[in-house]
Coordinates of C-alpha atoms in Angstrom, one line a residue:
Chain A
M1 CA 27.9 18.2 -73.8
T2 CA 29.4 20.7 -71.4
L3 CA 31.7 23.3 -72.9
I4 CA 34.8 23.6 -70.6
T5 CA 36.2 27.1 -70.0
Q6 CA 36.3 27.3 -66.1
V7 CA 37.5 24.0 -65.1
N8 CA 37.4 22.7 -61.3
N9 CA 39.7 24.5 -59.2
N10 CA 43.2 23.0 -59.2
A11 CA 43.8 22.5 -55.5
T12 CA 40.5 19.5 -56.4
F13 CA 42.9 18.1 -59.2
Q14 CA 43.2 14.4 -57.8
H15 CA 46.3 12.4 -59.0
R16 CA 46.1 8.5 -59.8
Q17 CA 49.1 6.2 -60.3
S18 CA 49.0 4.2 -63.3
A19 CA 51.2 1.9 -65.2
H20 CA 51.5 3.9 -68.4
C21 CA 51.7 7.4 -68.7
E22 CA 49.7 8.4 -71.6
S23 CA 46.8 6.5 -70.7
G24 CA 47.4 7.7 -67.4
V25 CA 47.2 11.4 -68.5
V26 CA 44.3 11.2 -70.3
A27 CA 42.3 9.0 -67.5
N28 CA 43.5 11.6 -65.0
M29 CA 42.9 14.4 -67.5
L30 CA 39.1 13.4 -68.3
N31 CA 38.5 12.6 -64.6
H32 CA 39.5 16.3 -63.6
C33 CA 36.8 17.1 -66.5
G34 CA 34.3 15.7 -65.1
L35 CA 34.2 12.3 -67.3
P36 CA 35.0 9.3 -65.2
L37 CA 37.3 7.3 -66.8
S38 CA 40.0 4.4 -65.4
E39 CA 43.6 4.2 -67.2
P40 CA 42.5 0.6 -68.6
M41 CA 39.6 2.1 -69.9
A42 CA 41.9 4.7 -71.7
F43 CA 43.9 2.1 -73.0
G44 CA 41.4 0.0 -73.9
L45 CA 39.1 2.4 -75.7
A46 CA 42.0 4.0 -77.6
G47 CA 42.7 0.2 -78.8
G48 CA 46.1 0.7 -77.6
L49 CA 47.3 -3.2 -77.5
A50 CA 49.6 -3.9 -80.2
F51 CA 53.3 -5.5 -81.4
A52 CA 55.4 -4.5 -83.7
Y53 CA 59.1 -6.0 -84.3
L54 CA 60.8 -3.1 -86.1
P55 CA 64.4 -4.4 -87.5
F56 CA 64.8 -1.3 -90.1
I57 CA 64.5 1.2 -86.6
K58 CA 67.7 1.0 -85.0
L59 CA 68.4 1.8 -81.1
S60 CA 71.8 1.3 -80.5
G61 CA 72.2 -1.1 -83.2
M62 CA 69.0 -3.5 -82.3
P63 CA 65.7 -3.2 -83.5
L64 CA 62.6 -1.3 -82.0
I65 CA 60.2 -3.8 -80.5
A66 CA 57.0 -1.9 -79.5
Y67 CA 54.0 -3.6 -77.6
R68 CA 52.0 -0.6 -77.9
M69 CA 50.2 1.5 -80.5
P70 CA 53.0 4.5 -81.3
P71 CA 52.9 7.6 -79.2
R72 CA 49.9 10.1 -79.1
S73 CA 47.2 7.3 -80.5
I74 CA 46.0 6.5 -77.0
I75 CA 45.1 10.4 -76.5
K76 CA 43.8 10.3 -80.2
G77 CA 42.0 7.1 -79.9
V78 CA 40.2 8.1 -76.6
Q79 CA 39.8 11.6 -78.5
K80 CA 37.5 9.9 -81.1
R81 CA 35.8 7.0 -79.5
L82 CA 34.6 9.4 -76.3
N83 CA 33.8 12.2 -78.7
I84 CA 36.2 14.6 -77.1
K85 CA 37.3 18.1 -78.4
M86 CA 41.4 17.9 -77.6
K87 CA 43.5 21.0 -78.6
F88 CA 47.0 19.9 -79.2
E89 CA 49.6 22.8 -80.1
T90 CA 53.5 22.3 -80.6
F91 CA 55.8 25.2 -80.2
R92 CA 58.9 26.6 -82.8
N93 CA 59.8 28.8 -79.9
P94 CA 60.8 27.2 -76.3
E95 CA 59.8 30.5 -74.8
K96 CA 56.4 31.2 -76.3
G97 CA 55.9 27.5 -75.3
M98 CA 55.9 28.1 -71.8
Q99 CA 54.1 31.2 -72.4
S100 CA 51.5 29.6 -73.6
L101 CA 51.7 26.7 -70.9
N102 CA 51.3 29.6 -68.3
E103 CA 48.0 31.0 -70.0
Q104 CA 46.2 28.0 -69.7
L105 CA 47.2 26.9 -66.3
E106 CA 46.0 30.7 -65.4
Q107 CA 42.6 29.9 -66.6
G108 CA 42.4 26.8 -64.6
R109 CA 43.2 24.1 -66.9
V110 CA 45.3 20.8 -66.5
V111 CA 47.2 20.9 -69.2
G112 CA 48.9 17.5 -70.9
L113 CA 52.6 17.9 -72.4
Q114 CA 55.2 15.5 -74.2
A115 CA 58.3 15.6 -72.7
S116 CA 61.9 13.5 -72.6
V117 CA 62.1 11.8 -69.7
F118 CA 66.3 12.2 -69.2
W119 CA 65.9 15.9 -68.2
L120 CA 62.8 15.6 -65.8
P121 CA 64.8 15.9 -62.6
Y122 CA 61.8 13.6 -60.8
F123 CA 63.0 11.2 -62.4
P124 CA 65.7 8.8 -60.8
E125 CA 69.0 8.7 -61.7
T126 CA 68.5 4.9 -63.2
M127 CA 65.6 5.4 -65.2
R128 CA 66.8 8.4 -67.5
F129 CA 67.1 7.5 -70.8
H130 CA 66.5 9.5 -73.6
F131 CA 62.9 9.0 -74.8
N132 CA 60.8 11.9 -75.8
A133 CA 57.5 11.0 -75.5
H134 CA 56.7 10.5 -72.0
N135 CA 53.6 12.3 -71.0
L136 CA 52.7 14.0 -68.0
L137 CA 50.0 16.5 -66.8
V138 CA 50.9 20.0 -65.3
Y139 CA 47.8 21.0 -62.9
G140 CA 49.6 24.1 -61.0
R141 CA 52.3 26.6 -60.8
Q142 CA 53.9 27.7 -57.8
G143 CA 56.4 30.5 -58.4
D144 CA 58.9 28.9 -60.8
D145 CA 57.9 25.3 -59.8
Y146 CA 55.2 23.6 -62.0
L147 CA 52.9 21.0 -60.3
I148 CA 53.1 18.0 -62.2
S149 CA 50.9 14.9 -61.6
D150 CA 53.1 12.4 -63.9
P151 CA 51.1 9.1 -63.7
V152 CA 53.9 6.8 -63.5
F153 CA 54.8 8.5 -60.1
E154 CA 53.1 7.9 -56.7
E155 CA 52.7 11.2 -55.8
P156 CA 52.6 14.4 -57.7
V157 CA 55.9 16.1 -58.3
V158 CA 57.5 19.3 -59.1
C159 CA 59.5 20.8 -61.6
D160 CA 61.5 24.1 -62.1
S161 CA 60.8 26.1 -65.7
K162 CA 63.8 25.6 -67.1
A163 CA 64.0 21.6 -66.5
L164 CA 60.4 21.7 -68.0
Q165 CA 61.4 23.7 -71.3
K166 CA 64.9 21.7 -72.0
A167 CA 62.7 18.3 -71.4
R168 CA 59.8 19.6 -73.6
F169 CA 62.1 20.5 -76.4
A170 CA 64.4 18.0 -76.9
K171 CA 65.1 17.2 -80.1
G172 CA 65.8 13.3 -81.6
A173 CA 63.8 11.0 -82.4
L174 CA 60.0 11.5 -81.4
A175 CA 60.9 15.2 -80.3
S176 CA 57.7 16.4 -79.1
K177 CA 58.7 19.9 -80.0
G178 CA 56.9 21.5 -76.5
M179 CA 53.7 19.8 -77.7
M180 CA 50.6 20.5 -75.0
Y181 CA 47.3 19.4 -75.6
Y182 CA 43.8 19.5 -73.2
P183 CA 40.6 19.1 -74.0
T184 CA 37.7 21.7 -74.7
D185 CA 34.8 19.9 -75.2
V186 CA 33.9 16.3 -72.7
P187 CA 30.9 14.4 -72.7
E188 CA 29.2 13.9 -69.4
S189 CA 29.0 10.3 -70.6
F190 CA 29.6 8.1 -73.4
D191 CA 28.0 4.8 -74.8
L192 CA 30.2 2.0 -73.5
K193 CA 28.7 -0.9 -75.7
L194 CA 29.2 1.1 -79.3
A195 CA 33.1 2.7 -78.2
S196 CA 34.0 -0.5 -76.4
Q197 CA 32.9 -2.2 -80.0
R198 CA 34.5 0.4 -82.3
A199 CA 38.1 0.2 -79.7
I200 CA 38.0 -3.5 -80.1
R201 CA 37.1 -4.3 -83.9
A202 CA 40.3 -1.4 -84.5
N203 CA 42.5 -3.3 -82.3
Y204 CA 41.7 -6.8 -84.2
R205 CA 42.4 -4.8 -87.7
T206 CA 46.1 -4.3 -85.9
M207 CA 46.4 -7.3 -83.9
T208 CA 45.5 -9.8 -86.7
G209 CA 45.1 -8.2 -90.2
A210 CA 48.6 -6.5 -90.8
P211 CA 49.7 -6.6 -94.3
V212 CA 53.5 -7.2 -93.1
P213 CA 54.4 -10.0 -91.0
I214 CA 56.0 -8.1 -88.0
I215 CA 53.0 -6.5 -86.6
G216 CA 50.5 -7.9 -84.7
I217 CA 50.8 -12.0 -84.0
R218 CA 52.8 -12.7 -87.0
G219 CA 55.2 -10.4 -85.4
I220 CA 55.3 -12.4 -81.8
R221 CA 56.0 -15.3 -84.5
Y222 CA 58.2 -13.5 -86.6
M223 CA 60.8 -12.9 -83.2
A224 CA 60.6 -16.3 -82.1
K225 CA 61.7 -17.5 -85.5
N226 CA 64.8 -15.1 -85.4
I227 CA 66.1 -16.1 -82.1
I228 CA 66.0 -19.6 -83.4
K229 CA 67.6 -18.5 -86.5
L230 CA 70.3 -16.5 -84.3
S231 CA 71.4 -19.5 -82.2
Q232 CA 71.8 -21.6 -85.5
N233 CA 74.4 -19.0 -86.3
P234 CA 77.5 -19.7 -85.5
K235 CA 79.3 -16.2 -85.7
K236 CA 76.1 -14.7 -83.8
R237 CA 75.3 -17.7 -81.5
E238 CA 77.6 -16.7 -78.8
A239 CA 78.1 -13.0 -77.9
Y240 CA 75.1 -11.5 -80.1
L241 CA 72.2 -13.6 -79.2
P242 CA 72.3 -13.0 -75.3
H243 CA 72.7 -9.1 -76.5
Y244 CA 69.6 -9.5 -78.6
L245 CA 67.3 -11.0 -75.6
S246 CA 68.8 -8.9 -72.7
H247 CA 67.4 -6.0 -75.6
I248 CA 64.3 -8.0 -75.7
V249 CA 63.7 -7.9 -72.2
R250 CA 64.4 -4.3 -71.9
M251 CA 62.2 -3.1 -74.8
Q252 CA 59.6 -5.5 -72.8
E253 CA 59.9 -4.6 -69.4
E254 CA 62.2 -1.8 -68.5
I255 CA 61.0 1.0 -71.2
G256 CA 57.7 2.2 -69.7
T257 CA 55.2 -0.3 -69.1
G258 CA 56.4 -3.3 -70.3
G259 CA 54.6 -5.7 -73.1
A260 CA 53.3 -8.0 -70.2
G261 CA 52.1 -4.9 -68.3
F262 CA 49.9 -3.9 -71.4
R263 CA 48.3 -7.1 -71.4
F264 CA 47.5 -6.8 -68.0
I265 CA 46.1 -3.4 -68.3
Y266 CA 44.1 -4.5 -71.7
G267 CA 42.9 -7.3 -69.5
A268 CA 41.9 -5.0 -66.7
F269 CA 40.2 -2.7 -69.6
L270 CA 38.4 -6.3 -70.7
K271 CA 37.2 -7.3 -67.0
E272 CA 35.7 -3.4 -66.3
T273 CA 33.8 -3.8 -69.4
A274 CA 32.7 -7.2 -69.2
A275 CA 31.2 -6.0 -65.7
K276 CA 30.0 -2.9 -66.9
L277 CA 27.5 -4.1 -69.6
D278 CA 27.3 -8.2 -68.1
N279 CA 29.1 -9.8 -71.0
S280 CA 31.1 -13.1 -70.2
L281 CA 32.4 -12.9 -73.8
L282 CA 34.4 -9.9 -72.6
A283 CA 35.2 -11.5 -69.3
E284 CA 36.5 -14.9 -70.6
A285 CA 38.7 -12.6 -73.5
A286 CA 40.0 -11.1 -70.6
E287 CA 41.5 -14.3 -68.7
I288 CA 43.2 -15.3 -72.0
I289 CA 45.1 -11.8 -72.6
L290 CA 46.0 -11.8 -68.8
D291 CA 47.3 -15.5 -69.1
A292 CA 48.7 -14.6 -72.3
G293 CA 50.4 -11.7 -70.2
D294 CA 52.0 -14.0 -67.5
D295 CA 53.9 -15.7 -70.7
W296 CA 55.2 -12.7 -71.6
R297 CA 56.6 -12.2 -67.9
M298 CA 57.6 -16.1 -68.1
F299 CA 59.5 -15.2 -71.6
A300 CA 61.5 -12.2 -70.2
L301 CA 62.8 -14.8 -66.6
M302 CA 63.9 -17.3 -68.6
S303 CA 66.0 -14.6 -71.3
S304 CA 67.1 -13.4 -68.4
K305 CA 68.4 -16.4 -66.8
M306 CA 69.7 -17.6 -69.9
C307 CA 71.7 -14.4 -70.6
K308 CA 73.2 -14.8 -67.0
G309 CA 74.4 -18.3 -67.5
R310 CA 71.9 -19.1 -64.7
K311 CA 70.1 -21.6 -67.0
P312 CA 71.9 -23.3 -70.4
M313 CA 70.8 -21.1 -73.2
D314 CA 67.8 -22.8 -75.2
A315 CA 66.3 -21.1 -78.3
F316 CA 63.5 -23.5 -78.5
L317 CA 61.8 -23.4 -75.6
L318 CA 62.0 -19.3 -75.7
A319 CA 60.6 -19.5 -79.4
E320 CA 58.1 -21.9 -77.5
I321 CA 56.9 -19.4 -75.1
L322 CA 56.7 -16.5 -77.6
N323 CA 54.0 -19.0 -80.0
R324 CA 52.8 -19.8 -77.0
C325 CA 52.0 -15.9 -76.4
A326 CA 51.0 -15.8 -79.8
D327 CA 48.8 -18.8 -79.7
K328 CA 47.0 -17.2 -76.5
E329 CA 46.3 -13.6 -78.2
Q330 CA 45.0 -15.4 -81.3
K331 CA 42.7 -17.1 -79.2
M332 CA 41.5 -14.2 -77.7
W333 CA 41.3 -12.1 -80.7
T334 CA 39.2 -14.9 -82.4
L335 CA 36.6 -14.7 -79.8
L336 CA 36.6 -11.1 -79.8
K337 CA 35.4 -10.8 -83.2
R338 CA 32.3 -11.8 -82.5
Y339 CA 31.9 -8.9 -79.6
Chain B
M1 CA 49.8 -12.9 -62.3
K2 CA 48.0 -13.1 -58.8
T3 CA 48.4 -9.6 -56.7
D4 CA 50.4 -11.4 -54.4
E5 CA 52.8 -12.6 -57.3
V6 CA 53.7 -8.6 -57.9
P7 CA 57.3 -8.9 -57.8
Q8 CA 58.8 -7.1 -55.1
D9 CA 62.6 -7.3 -55.1
S10 CA 63.5 -3.9 -53.7
E11 CA 67.1 -4.8 -53.3
N12 CA 68.5 -4.8 -56.5
S13 CA 65.7 -2.1 -57.7
T14 CA 66.1 0.3 -60.0
Y15 CA 63.5 2.5 -59.5
G16 CA 65.3 4.4 -56.9
G17 CA 62.9 4.0 -54.3
A18 CA 59.4 4.5 -55.9
R19 CA 57.3 2.2 -56.5
K20 CA 55.6 1.2 -60.2
L21 CA 52.2 0.4 -60.6
I22 CA 51.3 -3.1 -61.9
Y23 CA 47.8 -4.6 -62.9
A24 CA 47.0 -8.3 -61.5
V25 CA 44.5 -10.7 -60.3
D26 CA 42.9 -9.9 -56.7
D27 CA 41.2 -13.2 -55.2
S28 CA 37.7 -12.1 -56.5
G29 CA 38.9 -12.6 -59.7
G30 CA 39.0 -8.7 -60.6
V31 CA 41.5 -7.0 -61.8
V32 CA 43.2 -4.1 -59.7
G33 CA 46.7 -2.3 -59.7
V34 CA 49.3 -3.1 -57.1
K35 CA 52.6 -1.1 -56.2
S36 CA 56.2 -3.0 -56.8
T37 CA 59.2 -2.2 -55.5
G38 CA 61.3 -3.9 -58.5
W39 CA 61.7 -6.8 -60.3
D40 CA 65.0 -8.4 -61.2
V41 CA 64.5 -9.6 -64.3
E42 CA 64.0 -6.1 -65.1
A43 CA 66.8 -5.1 -63.0
E44 CA 69.4 -6.3 -64.5
A45 CA 68.4 -5.2 -68.0
T46 CA 68.3 -1.5 -66.9
Q47 CA 71.4 -2.3 -65.0
S48 CA 73.3 -4.1 -68.1
A49 CA 71.9 -0.9 -69.9
L50 CA 73.8 1.6 -67.4
T51 CA 77.0 -0.4 -67.3
L52 CA 77.4 -0.6 -70.8
I53 CA 76.9 3.4 -70.4
Q54 CA 79.3 3.6 -67.6
R55 CA 82.1 2.0 -69.5
Q56 CA 82.0 4.0 -72.6
C57 CA 82.1 7.0 -70.2
D58 CA 85.2 6.1 -68.7
Q59 CA 86.9 4.9 -72.0
A60 CA 85.7 7.9 -73.3
W61 CA 87.3 9.9 -70.4
Q62 CA 90.5 7.8 -70.5
R63 CA 91.4 8.7 -74.2
V64 CA 90.4 12.2 -73.1
S65 CA 93.3 12.6 -70.5
S66 CA 95.8 10.7 -73.0
G67 CA 95.1 13.8 -75.0
E68 CA 93.3 11.3 -78.1
T69 CA 89.9 12.9 -77.9
A70 CA 88.6 15.8 -77.0
A71 CA 86.4 16.3 -73.7
L72 CA 83.1 16.5 -75.8
E73 CA 83.2 12.7 -76.1
Y74 CA 83.1 12.5 -72.6
Y75 CA 80.5 14.4 -72.1
M76 CA 78.4 12.9 -74.6
Y77 CA 78.3 9.4 -72.9
Y78 CA 78.2 11.4 -69.7
R79 CA 74.5 12.4 -71.0
R80 CA 73.8 8.8 -72.4
M81 CA 74.2 9.9 -75.9
D82 CA 75.9 8.4 -78.7
V83 CA 77.1 10.4 -81.8
A84 CA 73.9 9.1 -83.7
L85 CA 71.6 10.9 -80.9
L86 CA 73.8 13.7 -80.6
A87 CA 73.7 14.5 -84.2
Q88 CA 70.0 14.5 -84.0
V89 CA 70.2 16.9 -81.1
S90 CA 72.5 19.2 -82.0
G91 CA 72.0 18.9 -85.7
F92 CA 76.0 18.2 -86.6
F93 CA 76.1 15.5 -88.7
Q94 CA 77.7 12.1 -87.5
W95 CA 81.4 12.8 -89.2
R96 CA 81.2 16.3 -88.5
I97 CA 81.3 15.4 -84.3
R98 CA 83.8 12.8 -85.3
R99 CA 85.6 15.4 -86.5
H100 CA 85.0 17.4 -83.8
F101 CA 86.0 14.9 -80.9
K102 CA 89.7 15.2 -82.8
P103 CA 91.7 17.5 -80.1
A104 CA 93.2 20.0 -82.6
V105 CA 89.8 20.3 -84.6
F106 CA 87.6 21.4 -81.2
N107 CA 89.8 23.7 -79.9
K108 CA 89.4 25.2 -83.1
L109 CA 85.6 25.6 -82.9
K110 CA 83.5 28.8 -82.6
L111 CA 81.7 29.6 -79.7
K112 CA 78.8 29.5 -81.8
Q113 CA 79.8 25.6 -82.3
L114 CA 80.5 25.2 -79.1
N115 CA 77.0 26.6 -78.1
R116 CA 75.2 24.3 -80.4
Y117 CA 76.8 21.1 -78.4
A118 CA 76.4 22.8 -75.1
E119 CA 72.9 23.4 -75.8
A120 CA 72.2 20.1 -76.7
L121 CA 74.2 18.3 -74.2
G122 CA 72.8 20.9 -71.6
L123 CA 76.0 21.7 -69.8
D124 CA 77.6 25.2 -70.1
A125 CA 79.9 25.8 -73.0
S126 CA 82.9 26.6 -71.1
V127 CA 82.9 23.1 -69.2
L128 CA 83.1 21.2 -72.7
S129 CA 86.5 21.6 -73.2
H130 CA 87.2 20.9 -69.1
L131 CA 87.4 17.0 -67.8
P132 CA 86.7 16.4 -64.6
D133 CA 89.5 15.1 -62.3
Q134 CA 87.6 11.7 -62.6
P135 CA 85.1 10.1 -64.4
L136 CA 81.5 11.3 -62.9
H137 CA 78.4 9.2 -63.9
D138 CA 74.9 10.9 -62.5
T139 CA 73.5 13.1 -64.9
D140 CA 73.5 16.0 -62.4
N141 CA 71.3 18.5 -63.9
S142 CA 72.6 21.4 -62.0
S143 CA 75.0 23.0 -64.5
K144 CA 72.5 23.6 -67.1

């Protein structure tokens, strides 16, 4: 173990684009601190894959559908599995929050922040919605501008202090309260076999063993059933169903990384681990989840076509695709149980 | 998905010229990150959400200009919020916000209350009572 007080020079910070913000920040941060880690590794070792259909949490009247574990669980998961010590801080006073960030930057640290997408000026107009749990990494400061490695962007970006403060302290659901985090103790290496076994086992439990029918693989089937139910309801068939489907697609593809996207990241994690440990079972599981990801994309494509009237509405076909995703994910987890 | 199947639908993209990273399978069977300029399916979902917001914004602008509601309601939609979200952010109950939408009530708001809305919406308190000449849709941050 090396105690990190004075980290590498900021000039050497390496920005790598990622598919997902949280796994990207964690991977880039640990890389900077001397522990090489890819984004899929961070995602997989945190056991980030999930599915949850939450009808009682409404987003403009529609259910919340999540394709991964809730925000912050990747940071916490990686911290636990790789035996890293992280410091988390939230602030009641925004000025103090900014001051504390400056102090850490002056010490040469890179600092992870949770912030609202809407108030970050470098986001394109079309992507700015009120989502408070976006993650980014600050690696330096030039005058009033913060140098930011936002993992979903191709290149590093900058943000002035006023906007950054607003984004960090935006209120509402999942409000970050200026949350910032940085590692204080990072090991030079870790036991991949052990870490991956624990992560996969924990992820297996969330996907197959939840005590409620709306979480994990049963949740996917629940959503499929619900689509059929809506198509048989004369009051909801015409206007509500297309709206509902386009909401699912939006939750799946646009908000962050996408439901299929997470399947591909998990597949990448399994492939990478399989290659490093020379394990054929993991390689086989990777193929199955990558295949399931393709079905998720197919579902989005079909839904989109049916909503726009380019294809006749066929709820049974949509449900069938979803059940196929569920079957494949089930098959993968059954296989991974033996790992 | 194979690397060459990663959608590059840049024409209707909602990424604003940026590219997103997506993992896909390359020729040797490994999984690699590929940059995508956009996907029509995703763009349509985003666009329909944006159109909805824009419509709400325009309708609110109309109601404000005909004196039915206060400019506050327009600015709420302008900032891509609804009453539920504005309630969470400002700390006012939803029924109070709806009441404040009445022009007569709005005009009597204390500066302290106005400032809470101004803070929530990231606008100057003086802006809140003035309707722009036409509905704006961009989320310009300069007037924070």
